mmCIF file of C-alpha atoms in Angstrom:
data_model
loop_
_atom_site.group_PDB
_atom_site.id
_atom_site.type_symbol
_atom_site.label_atom_id
_atom_site.label_comp_id
_atom_site.label_asym_id
_atom_site.label_seq_id
_atom_site.Cartn_x
_atom_site.Cartn_y
_atom_site.Cartn_z
ATOM 1 C CA GLY A 1 8.022 -22.884 2.059
ATOM 2 C CA HIS A 2 5.171 -20.035 1.689
ATOM 3 C CA LYS A 3 2.574 -20.363 -0.406
ATOM 4 C CA PRO A 4 2.747 -17.611 -3.252
ATOM 5 C CA MET A 5 1.118 -14.301 -2.102
ATOM 6 C CA LYS A 6 -0.228 -11.102 -3.597
ATOM 7 C CA ILE A 7 1.024 -8.205 -2.167
ATOM 8 C CA ILE A 8 0.263 -4.447 -2.633
ATOM 9 C CA PHE A 9 3.417 -2.191 -1.831
ATOM 10 C CA LEU A 10 1.978 0.889 -0.482
ATOM 11 C CA VAL A 11 3.179 4.631 0.351
ATOM 12 C CA ILE A 12 1.153 6.495 2.625
ATOM 13 C CA ASP A 13 1.802 10.037 2.027
ATOM 14 C CA GLY A 14 0.050 10.801 -1.533
ATOM 15 C CA VAL A 15 -1.694 7.719 -1.371
ATOM 16 C CA MET A 16 -3.526 6.812 1.931
ATOM 17 C CA LYS A 17 -3.213 10.418 2.901
ATOM 18 C CA PRO A 18 -3.226 12.565 0.065
ATOM 19 C CA GLY A 19 -1.772 15.975 0.174
ATOM 20 C CA ARG A 20 -4.808 17.754 0.870
ATOM 21 C CA ALA A 21 -5.178 15.826 4.071
ATOM 22 C CA TYR A 22 -2.684 18.348 5.755
ATOM 23 C CA TRP A 23 -5.308 20.904 5.721
ATOM 24 C CA LEU A 24 -7.335 19.146 8.478
ATOM 25 C CA ILE A 25 -7.391 20.771 11.574
ATOM 26 C CA PRO A 26 -6.242 19.563 14.021
ATOM 27 C CA HIS A 27 -3.599 17.626 12.003
ATOM 28 C CA LYS A 28 -2.868 14.391 13.141
ATOM 29 C CA PRO A 29 0.844 13.598 11.880
ATOM 30 C CA ASP A 30 0.297 9.847 12.547
ATOM 31 C CA GLY A 31 -3.078 9.395 11.004
ATOM 32 C CA ASN A 32 -5.449 11.440 8.741
ATOM 33 C CA PHE A 33 -5.863 8.740 6.092
ATOM 34 C CA ASP A 34 -8.246 9.589 3.580
ATOM 35 C CA PRO A 35 -11.467 7.107 4.356
ATOM 36 C CA LEU A 36 -11.946 6.656 0.744
ATOM 37 C CA ALA A 37 -8.300 5.649 -0.027
ATOM 38 C CA VAL A 38 -8.780 3.425 3.299
ATOM 39 C CA ALA A 39 -12.213 1.737 1.523
ATOM 40 C CA ALA A 40 -10.238 1.361 -1.839
ATOM 41 C CA ILE A 41 -7.665 -0.532 0.043
ATOM 42 C CA ASN A 42 -9.802 -2.935 1.816
ATOM 43 C CA ALA A 43 -12.038 -3.631 -1.181
ATOM 44 C CA ILE A 44 -9.036 -4.194 -3.418
ATOM 45 C CA CYS A 45 -7.344 -6.696 -1.052
ATOM 46 C CA GLU A 46 -10.988 -8.344 -0.381
ATOM 47 C CA LYS A 47 -11.432 -8.696 -4.443
ATOM 48 C CA THR A 48 -7.774 -9.856 -4.784
ATOM 49 C CA GLY A 49 -6.818 -11.730 -1.720
ATOM 50 C CA ALA A 50 -3.874 -9.429 -1.478
ATOM 51 C CA GLY A 51 -2.083 -8.258 1.800
ATOM 52 C CA ILE A 52 0.002 -4.879 2.171
ATOM 53 C CA VAL A 53 3.581 -4.145 2.576
ATOM 54 C CA PHE A 54 4.280 -0.613 3.560
ATOM 55 C CA ASN A 55 7.206 0.875 1.402
ATOM 56 C CA SER A 56 7.124 4.406 2.758
ATOM 57 C CA THR A 57 8.889 7.117 4.747
ATOM 58 C CA TRP A 58 6.372 6.258 7.787
ATOM 59 C CA ASN A 59 8.647 2.721 7.565
ATOM 60 C CA ARG A 60 10.715 4.722 9.987
ATOM 61 C CA SER A 61 7.910 4.127 12.841
ATOM 62 C CA GLY A 62 8.528 0.658 12.766
ATOM 63 C CA PHE A 63 6.281 -2.525 11.416
ATOM 64 C CA ASP A 64 4.247 -2.535 15.016
ATOM 65 C CA ARG A 65 3.306 1.179 15.140
ATOM 66 C CA LEU A 66 2.552 0.895 11.405
ATOM 67 C CA CYS A 67 0.048 -2.052 12.026
ATOM 68 C CA GLU A 68 -1.534 0.199 14.987
ATOM 69 C CA ILE A 69 -1.980 3.164 12.675
ATOM 70 C CA ALA A 70 -3.592 1.208 10.178
ATOM 71 C CA ALA A 71 -5.639 -0.541 12.298
ATOM 72 C CA ILE A 72 -6.623 2.917 13.847
ATOM 73 C CA GLU A 73 -7.323 4.411 10.342
ATOM 74 C CA GLY A 74 -9.931 1.482 9.476
ATOM 75 C CA ILE A 75 -7.534 -0.932 7.284
ATOM 76 C CA THR A 76 -9.151 -4.176 7.833
ATOM 77 C CA ALA A 77 -6.709 -5.946 5.071
ATOM 78 C CA PRO A 78 -3.668 -7.899 6.307
ATOM 79 C CA VAL A 79 -0.695 -5.979 6.818
ATOM 80 C CA ILE A 80 2.170 -8.318 6.148
ATOM 81 C CA GLY A 81 5.323 -6.371 6.312
ATOM 82 C CA VAL A 82 7.450 -3.548 5.867
ATOM 83 C CA THR A 83 10.292 -2.785 3.261
ATOM 84 C CA ALA A 84 13.834 -1.482 3.969
ATOM 85 C CA PHE A 85 12.628 1.957 2.403
ATOM 86 C CA PRO A 86 13.684 4.681 2.779
ATOM 87 C CA ASP A 87 16.785 3.951 4.943
ATOM 88 C CA LEU A 88 18.431 1.391 2.727
ATOM 89 C CA CYS A 89 17.335 1.692 -0.676
ATOM 90 C CA ASP A 90 15.290 3.275 -3.248
ATOM 91 C CA ARG A 91 11.675 2.362 -3.728
ATOM 92 C CA LEU A 92 11.844 -0.193 -6.531
ATOM 93 C CA GLU A 93 15.200 -1.680 -4.886
ATOM 94 C CA ALA A 94 12.923 -2.046 -1.647
ATOM 95 C CA ILE A 95 10.409 -3.921 -3.221
ATOM 96 C CA LYS A 96 12.737 -6.307 -5.034
ATOM 97 C CA ALA A 97 14.648 -6.894 -1.637
ATOM 98 C CA TRP A 98 11.669 -7.504 0.540
ATOM 99 C CA MET A 99 10.374 -10.036 -2.505
ATOM 100 C CA THR A 100 13.638 -11.649 -2.631
ATOM 101 C CA ALA A 101 13.717 -12.087 1.436
ATOM 102 C CA ASN A 102 10.083 -13.304 1.708
ATOM 103 C CA GLY A 103 8.371 -14.689 -1.390
ATOM 104 C CA PRO A 104 7.504 -16.413 -3.181
ATOM 105 C CA VAL A 105 5.206 -13.586 -4.557
ATOM 106 C CA GLU A 106 2.541 -14.463 -7.433
ATOM 107 C CA ALA A 107 1.563 -11.040 -7.949
ATOM 108 C CA TRP A 108 1.988 -7.385 -6.997
ATOM 109 C CA CYS A 109 1.767 -4.056 -7.487
ATOM 110 C CA ALA A 110 3.145 -0.944 -5.997
ATOM 111 C CA MET A 111 0.922 2.377 -5.211
ATOM 112 C CA ASP A 112 2.971 5.245 -4.872
ATOM 113 C CA ASP A 113 3.078 9.098 -5.647
ATOM 114 C CA GLU A 114 6.507 8.817 -7.508
ATOM 115 C CA THR A 115 7.393 7.176 -10.765
ATOM 116 C CA MET A 116 9.279 3.999 -10.524
ATOM 117 C CA ALA A 117 10.395 2.197 -13.699
ATOM 118 C CA ASP A 118 8.222 -0.842 -13.371
ATOM 119 C CA THR A 119 4.848 -1.295 -15.025
ATOM 120 C CA ARG A 120 3.415 -2.686 -12.055
ATOM 121 C CA CYS A 121 4.103 0.715 -10.196
ATOM 122 C CA ILE A 122 0.442 2.916 -10.229
ATOM 123 C CA LYS A 123 1.351 6.500 -9.820
ATOM 124 C CA VAL A 124 -1.140 7.836 -7.555
ATOM 125 C CA ASN A 125 -1.865 11.666 -7.917
ATOM 126 C CA TYR A 126 -0.116 13.135 -4.699
ATOM 127 C CA ASP A 127 -2.864 16.200 -4.227
ATOM 128 C CA ASN A 128 -5.936 13.940 -4.341
ATOM 129 C CA GLY A 129 -4.800 10.561 -3.683
ATOM 130 C CA PHE A 130 -6.436 7.507 -5.066
ATOM 131 C CA SER A 131 -8.601 7.651 -8.301
ATOM 132 C CA THR A 132 -11.231 5.227 -9.906
ATOM 133 C CA GLN A 133 -8.782 4.104 -12.621
ATOM 134 C CA ASP A 134 -5.882 3.627 -9.795
ATOM 135 C CA PHE A 135 -8.438 1.119 -8.025
ATOM 136 C CA SER A 136 -9.202 -0.625 -11.325
ATOM 137 C CA ASN A 137 -5.533 -0.896 -11.988
ATOM 138 C CA ALA A 138 -4.824 -2.291 -8.918
ATOM 139 C CA VAL A 139 -7.331 -5.123 -9.208
ATOM 140 C CA ARG A 140 -6.057 -5.916 -12.394
ATOM 141 C CA LEU A 141 -2.699 -6.390 -11.789
ATOM 142 C CA LEU A 142 -3.250 -8.111 -8.765
ATOM 143 C CA GLY A 143 -5.744 -10.371 -10.290
ATOM 144 C CA ARG A 144 -9.102 -11.224 -8.659
ATOM 145 C CA LEU A 145 -9.788 -14.508 -6.407
ATOM 146 C CA GLU A 146 -11.759 -17.061 -8.168
ATOM 147 C CA VAL A 147 -14.972 -17.908 -6.507
ATOM 148 C CA GLY A 148 -13.948 -20.353 -3.468
ATOM 149 C CA GLU A 149 -10.278 -19.709 -3.872
ATOM 150 C CA PRO A 150 -9.176 -19.237 0.053
ATOM 151 C CA THR A 151 -7.636 -15.692 0.610
ATOM 152 C CA THR A 152 -4.359 -14.914 2.104
ATOM 153 C CA THR A 153 -6.070 -14.079 5.460
ATOM 154 C CA SER A 154 -7.406 -17.225 6.168
#
């Protein structure tokens, strides 16, 4: 029995790496996360006690490589896992399957540049990435930590 977790299901392209990051020269195909998106994710996880599960086409690189990329790009929030997306299922199915296998999940949200049929999915603008509204929505959906409440990282 795990204790219930809070999870952000996270896409990389269009969220951590907005469309405009592809203009950077030299382009790092396995990097170039937006530093503000990184700061936003770190802050959300700090405020809410959430961990990250990648739900991204980048999942094909494998969990260990994604943890490495996340660390290099400055993500300090805990990376807990990856879903079976894109190989086995669609985005929302992949989230549900991961929760079934790894739950219980107390609260979750998904940050994606695609629309999903769930109110916990925050649609991020692909070109510009994270907005202040996306940030507030994520914190609201995940719920702030109470003072003195242990985080998932401890």
